[in-house]
PDB file of C-alpha atoms in Angstrom:
ATOM      1  CA  MET H   1      17.912 -20.838 -12.632  1.00 66.00           C
ATOM      2  CA  SER H   2      18.160 -17.195 -13.706  1.00 76.00           C
ATOM      3  CA  SER H   3      15.780 -14.586 -12.357  1.00 77.00           C
ATOM      4  CA  ARG H   4      14.219 -14.272 -15.819  1.00 78.00           C
ATOM      5  CA  THR H   5      13.585 -18.012 -15.917  1.00 87.00           C
ATOM      6  CA  ALA H   6      12.097 -17.900 -12.411  1.00 86.00           C
ATOM      7  CA  LEU H   7       9.797 -15.037 -13.395  1.00 86.00           C
ATOM      8  CA  ASP H   8       8.781 -16.898 -16.558  1.00 88.00           C
ATOM      9  CA  ALA H   9       8.000 -19.950 -14.414  1.00 90.00           C
ATOM     10  CA  LEU H  10       5.821 -17.833 -12.101  1.00 89.00           C
ATOM     11  CA  GLN H  11       3.951 -16.448 -15.083  1.00 91.00           C
ATOM     12  CA  GLN H  12       3.218 -19.980 -16.294  1.00 92.00           C
ATOM     13  CA  LEU H  13       1.767 -21.216 -13.003  1.00 93.00           C
ATOM     14  CA  PRO H  14      -1.803 -22.477 -13.490  1.00 94.00           C
ATOM     15  CA  LEU H  15      -3.089 -19.802 -11.108  1.00 94.00           C
ATOM     16  CA  ALA H  16      -1.341 -17.045 -13.085  1.00 94.00           C
ATOM     17  CA  VAL H  17      -2.690 -18.376 -16.373  1.00 94.00           C
ATOM     18  CA  THR H  18      -6.206 -18.607 -14.934  1.00 95.00           C
ATOM     19  CA  ILE H  19      -6.108 -15.031 -13.647  1.00 96.00           C
ATOM     20  CA  ARG H  20      -4.643 -13.709 -16.895  1.00 93.00           C
ATOM     21  CA  GLU H  21      -7.076 -15.553 -19.165  1.00 93.00           C
ATOM     22  CA  SER H  22     -10.242 -15.083 -17.128  1.00 94.00           C
ATOM     23  CA  ALA H  23     -12.586 -12.285 -18.120  1.00 94.00           C
ATOM     24  CA  TRP H  24     -13.341 -11.633 -14.434  1.00 96.00           C
ATOM     25  CA  ALA H  25     -10.415 -12.707 -12.249  1.00 96.00           C
ATOM     26  CA  PHE H  26      -8.002  -9.864 -13.011  1.00 95.00           C
ATOM     27  CA  PRO H  27     -10.633  -7.087 -12.782  1.00 96.00           C
ATOM     28  CA  LEU H  28     -12.006  -8.545  -9.525  1.00 97.00           C
ATOM     29  CA  LEU H  29      -8.505  -8.714  -8.053  1.00 97.00           C
ATOM     30  CA  GLU H  30      -7.960  -5.098  -9.055  1.00 95.00           C
ATOM     31  CA  ILE H  31     -11.229  -4.141  -7.327  1.00 97.00           C
ATOM     32  CA  VAL H  32     -10.169  -5.941  -4.147  1.00 98.00           C
ATOM     33  CA  HIS H  33      -6.711  -4.355  -4.355  1.00 97.00           C
ATOM     34  CA  ILE H  34      -8.099  -0.823  -4.783  1.00 96.00           C
ATOM     35  CA  ALA H  35     -10.865  -1.255  -2.182  1.00 97.00           C
ATOM     36  CA  ALA H  36      -8.364  -2.479   0.416  1.00 97.00           C
ATOM     37  CA  PHE H  37      -6.038   0.361  -0.502  1.00 95.00           C
ATOM     38  CA  ALA H  38      -8.893   2.850  -0.079  1.00 96.00           C
ATOM     39  CA  ALA H  39      -9.648   1.399   3.366  1.00 97.00           C
ATOM     40  CA  MET H  40      -6.016   1.664   4.383  1.00 96.00           C
ATOM     41  CA  ILE H  41      -5.524   5.184   3.014  1.00 96.00           C
ATOM     42  CA  GLY H  42      -8.776   6.377   4.582  1.00 96.00           C
ATOM     43  CA  THR H  43      -7.625   5.064   7.934  1.00 96.00           C
ATOM     44  CA  VAL H  44      -4.139   6.531   7.567  1.00 96.00           C
ATOM     45  CA  LEU H  45      -5.609   9.876   6.495  1.00 96.00           C
ATOM     46  CA  THR H  46      -7.931   9.940   9.513  1.00 97.00           C
ATOM     47  CA  VAL H  47      -5.140   9.218  12.004  1.00 96.00           C
ATOM     48  CA  GLU H  48      -2.710  11.621  10.302  1.00 96.00           C
ATOM     49  CA  MET H  49      -5.272  14.433  10.328  1.00 96.00           C
ATOM     50  CA  ARG H  50      -5.804  13.858  14.056  1.00 96.00           C
ATOM     51  CA  VAL H  51      -2.011  13.958  14.602  1.00 96.00           C
ATOM     52  CA  LEU H  52      -1.964  17.253  12.704  1.00 95.00           C
ATOM     53  CA  GLY H  53      -4.464  18.689  15.185  1.00 94.00           C
ATOM     54  CA  LEU H  54      -7.913  18.164  13.681  1.00 95.00           C
ATOM     55  CA  GLN H  55     -10.750  16.983  15.935  1.00 94.00           C
ATOM     56  CA  GLN H  56      -8.685  17.115  19.102  1.00 92.00           C
ATOM     57  CA  THR H  57     -11.609  15.834  21.184  1.00 94.00           C
ATOM     58  CA  VAL H  58     -11.068  12.394  19.638  1.00 94.00           C
ATOM     59  CA  PRO H  59      -8.512  10.477  21.752  1.00 94.00           C
ATOM     60  CA  LEU H  60      -5.473   9.936  19.526  1.00 95.00           C
ATOM     61  CA  ARG H  61      -4.261   6.724  21.168  1.00 93.00           C
ATOM     62  CA  GLU H  62      -7.624   4.977  20.743  1.00 95.00           C
ATOM     63  CA  LEU H  63      -8.015   6.235  17.184  1.00 96.00           C
ATOM     64  CA  GLY H  64      -4.464   5.106  16.427  1.00 94.00           C
ATOM     65  CA  ARG H  65      -5.013   1.638  17.883  1.00 93.00           C
ATOM     66  CA  LEU H  66      -8.139   1.165  15.791  1.00 95.00           C
ATOM     67  CA  GLY H  67      -6.427   2.660  12.750  1.00 95.00           C
ATOM     68  CA  ILE H  68      -3.424   0.352  12.924  1.00 93.00           C
ATOM     69  CA  LYS H  69      -5.682  -2.723  13.081  1.00 95.00           C
ATOM     70  CA  ILE H  70      -7.676  -1.628  10.050  1.00 97.00           C
ATOM     71  CA  ALA H  71      -4.597  -0.483   8.122  1.00 95.00           C
ATOM     72  CA  LEU H  72      -2.680  -3.704   8.774  1.00 94.00           C
ATOM     73  CA  ALA H  73      -5.632  -5.910   7.798  1.00 97.00           C
ATOM     74  CA  ALA H  74      -6.098  -3.875   4.629  1.00 97.00           C
ATOM     75  CA  PHE H  75      -2.352  -4.013   3.922  1.00 95.00           C
ATOM     76  CA  VAL H  76      -2.415  -7.829   4.085  1.00 97.00           C
ATOM     77  CA  ILE H  77      -5.268  -7.880   1.553  1.00 98.00           C
ATOM     78  CA  ILE H  78      -3.373  -5.390  -0.617  1.00 97.00           C
ATOM     79  CA  GLY H  79      -0.271  -7.584  -0.493  1.00 96.00           C
ATOM     80  CA  LEU H  80      -2.143 -10.770  -1.351  1.00 97.00           C
ATOM     81  CA  SER H  81      -4.155  -9.259  -4.188  1.00 98.00           C
ATOM     82  CA  GLY H  82      -1.114  -7.388  -5.512  1.00 96.00           C
ATOM     83  CA  SER H  83       0.946 -10.587  -5.496  1.00 96.00           C
ATOM     84  CA  LEU H  84      -1.725 -12.354  -7.510  1.00 97.00           C
ATOM     85  CA  LEU H  85      -1.842  -9.479  -9.989  1.00 96.00           C
ATOM     86  CA  LEU H  86       1.961  -9.560 -10.236  1.00 95.00           C
ATOM     87  CA  LEU H  87       1.874 -13.258 -11.147  1.00 95.00           C
ATOM     88  CA  THR H  88       0.083 -12.466 -14.392  1.00 95.00           C
ATOM     89  CA  ASP H  89       3.069 -10.590 -15.860  1.00 95.00           C
ATOM     90  CA  PRO H  90       6.026 -10.551 -13.466  1.00 95.00           C
ATOM     91  CA  LEU H  91       8.564  -9.601 -16.161  1.00 93.00           C
ATOM     92  CA  GLY H  92       6.423  -6.685 -17.291  1.00 94.00           C
ATOM     93  CA  TYR H  93       5.867  -5.383 -13.774  1.00 95.00           C
ATOM     94  CA  ILE H  94       9.496  -5.771 -12.719  1.00 93.00           C
ATOM     95  CA  ALA H  95      10.598  -3.826 -15.817  1.00 94.00           C
ATOM     96  CA  ASN H  96       8.042  -1.057 -15.189  1.00 97.00           C
ATOM     97  CA  ARG H  97       9.609   2.053 -13.596  1.00 97.00           C
ATOM     98  CA  ALA H  98       6.327   3.150 -12.031  1.00 98.00           C
ATOM     99  CA  PHE H  99       6.012  -0.244 -10.342  1.00 98.00           C
ATOM    100  CA  ALA H 100       9.531   0.086  -8.938  1.00 97.00           C
ATOM    101  CA  VAL H 101       8.753   3.584  -7.666  1.00 98.00           C
ATOM    102  CA  LYS H 102       5.519   2.320  -6.107  1.00 97.00           C
ATOM    103  CA  LEU H 103       7.342  -0.442  -4.222  1.00 97.00           C
ATOM    104  CA  GLY H 104      10.054   1.973  -3.078  1.00 98.00           C
ATOM    105  CA  LEU H 105       7.491   4.460  -1.789  1.00 98.00           C
ATOM    106  CA  ILE H 106       5.611   1.690   0.032  1.00 97.00           C
ATOM    107  CA  ALA H 107       8.862   0.671   1.733  1.00 97.00           C
ATOM    108  CA  LEU H 108       9.539   4.273   2.787  1.00 98.00           C
ATOM    109  CA  ALA H 109       5.974   4.698   4.058  1.00 97.00           C
ATOM    110  CA  ALA H 110       6.277   1.471   6.065  1.00 95.00           C
ATOM    111  CA  ILE H 111       9.578   2.589   7.606  1.00 97.00           C
ATOM    112  CA  ASN H 112       8.031   5.952   8.463  1.00 97.00           C
ATOM    113  CA  MET H 113       5.073   4.208  10.130  1.00 94.00           C
ATOM    114  CA  VAL H 114       7.284   1.878  12.167  1.00 95.00           C
ATOM    115  CA  VAL H 115       9.437   4.780  13.379  1.00 96.00           C
ATOM    116  CA  PHE H 116       6.291   6.802  14.157  1.00 96.00           C
ATOM    117  CA  HIS H 117       4.895   4.041  16.369  1.00 93.00           C
ATOM    118  CA  LEU H 118       8.210   2.997  17.939  1.00 94.00           C
ATOM    119  CA  ARG H 119       8.835   6.515  19.158  1.00 95.00           C
ATOM    120  CA  GLY H 120       5.381   6.668  20.766  1.00 93.00           C
ATOM    121  CA  SER H 121       4.045   9.447  18.576  1.00 93.00           C
ATOM    122  CA  LEU H 122       0.421   8.606  19.398  1.00 93.00           C
ATOM    123  CA  ALA H 123       1.118   9.446  23.038  1.00 91.00           C
ATOM    124  CA  GLN H 124       2.995  12.632  22.161  1.00 88.00           C
ATOM    125  CA  PRO H 125       2.096  14.168  18.804  1.00 92.00           C
ATOM    126  CA  ASP H 126       5.018  16.599  18.743  1.00 96.00           C
ATOM    127  CA  GLY H 127       6.589  18.422  15.813  1.00 96.00           C
ATOM    128  CA  LEU H 128       8.386  15.301  14.584  1.00 97.00           C
ATOM    129  CA  ALA H 129       5.147  13.299  14.720  1.00 96.00           C
ATOM    130  CA  ARG H 130       3.399  16.008  12.697  1.00 97.00           C
ATOM    131  CA  ALA H 131       6.249  16.029  10.169  1.00 97.00           C
ATOM    132  CA  GLN H 132       5.971  12.244   9.886  1.00 97.00           C
ATOM    133  CA  ALA H 133       2.200  12.567   9.374  1.00 97.00           C
ATOM    134  CA  VAL H 134       2.755  14.970   6.484  1.00 97.00           C
ATOM    135  CA  LEU H 135       5.488  12.713   5.073  1.00 98.00           C
ATOM    136  CA  SER H 136       3.148   9.726   5.351  1.00 97.00           C
ATOM    137  CA  LEU H 137       0.418  11.501   3.413  1.00 97.00           C
ATOM    138  CA  LEU H 138       2.889  12.541   0.702  1.00 98.00           C
ATOM    139  CA  LEU H 139       4.347   9.036   0.431  1.00 98.00           C
ATOM    140  CA  TRP H 140       0.910   7.440   0.104  1.00 96.00           C
ATOM    141  CA  LEU H 141      -0.101  10.022  -2.489  1.00 96.00           C
ATOM    142  CA  GLY H 142       3.054   9.001  -4.360  1.00 98.00           C
ATOM    143  CA  VAL H 143       2.091   5.325  -4.069  1.00 97.00           C
ATOM    144  CA  ILE H 144      -1.346   6.081  -5.510  1.00 95.00           C
ATOM    145  CA  SER H 145       0.183   8.091  -8.347  1.00 97.00           C
ATOM    146  CA  ALA H 146       2.832   5.501  -9.190  1.00 98.00           C
ATOM    147  CA  GLY H 147       0.249   2.725  -9.028  1.00 95.00           C
ATOM    148  CA  ARG H 148      -1.927   4.523 -11.522  1.00 95.00           C
ATOM    149  CA  LEU H 149       1.043   5.191 -13.808  1.00 97.00           C
ATOM    150  CA  ILE H 150       1.909   1.491 -14.069  1.00 95.00           C
ATOM    151  CA  ALA H 151      -0.595   1.103 -16.879  1.00 92.00           C
ATOM    152  CA  TYR H 152       0.863   4.019 -18.837  1.00 94.00           C
ATOM    153  CA  VAL H 153       4.654   3.785 -18.646  1.00 91.00           C
TER     154      VAL H 153
END
């Protein structure tokens, strides 16, 4: 089975057809997707601003532990809702350059986050941790921008 045939098969799944043809399913999934993304970005922004030196009276490790729980939960919801949205037109999304950029930026942001936590940056917010915080904010801004552009390119 070719990848095009597999994507066509996904698009014809009853769930995909229901989402695509419903007046409410797709918009509600978009709302869930964006709300979860807002929760994740708000959490990331809060932790990154603390890493960059704002509100130094707030313990970074505790804020980071709370932030990672919220961000990961939101990311799971983003992934599930995004996958359901993708089912409605997989060929269209896969062919969309903005979608490809969005996925690439998400991968880079995830790698940056893993490296940030593996090196113990919450315990020692040094120059590299601050650089990673700025990079994280730029990557997520890119994800937001690419996500918005999907509808227009």
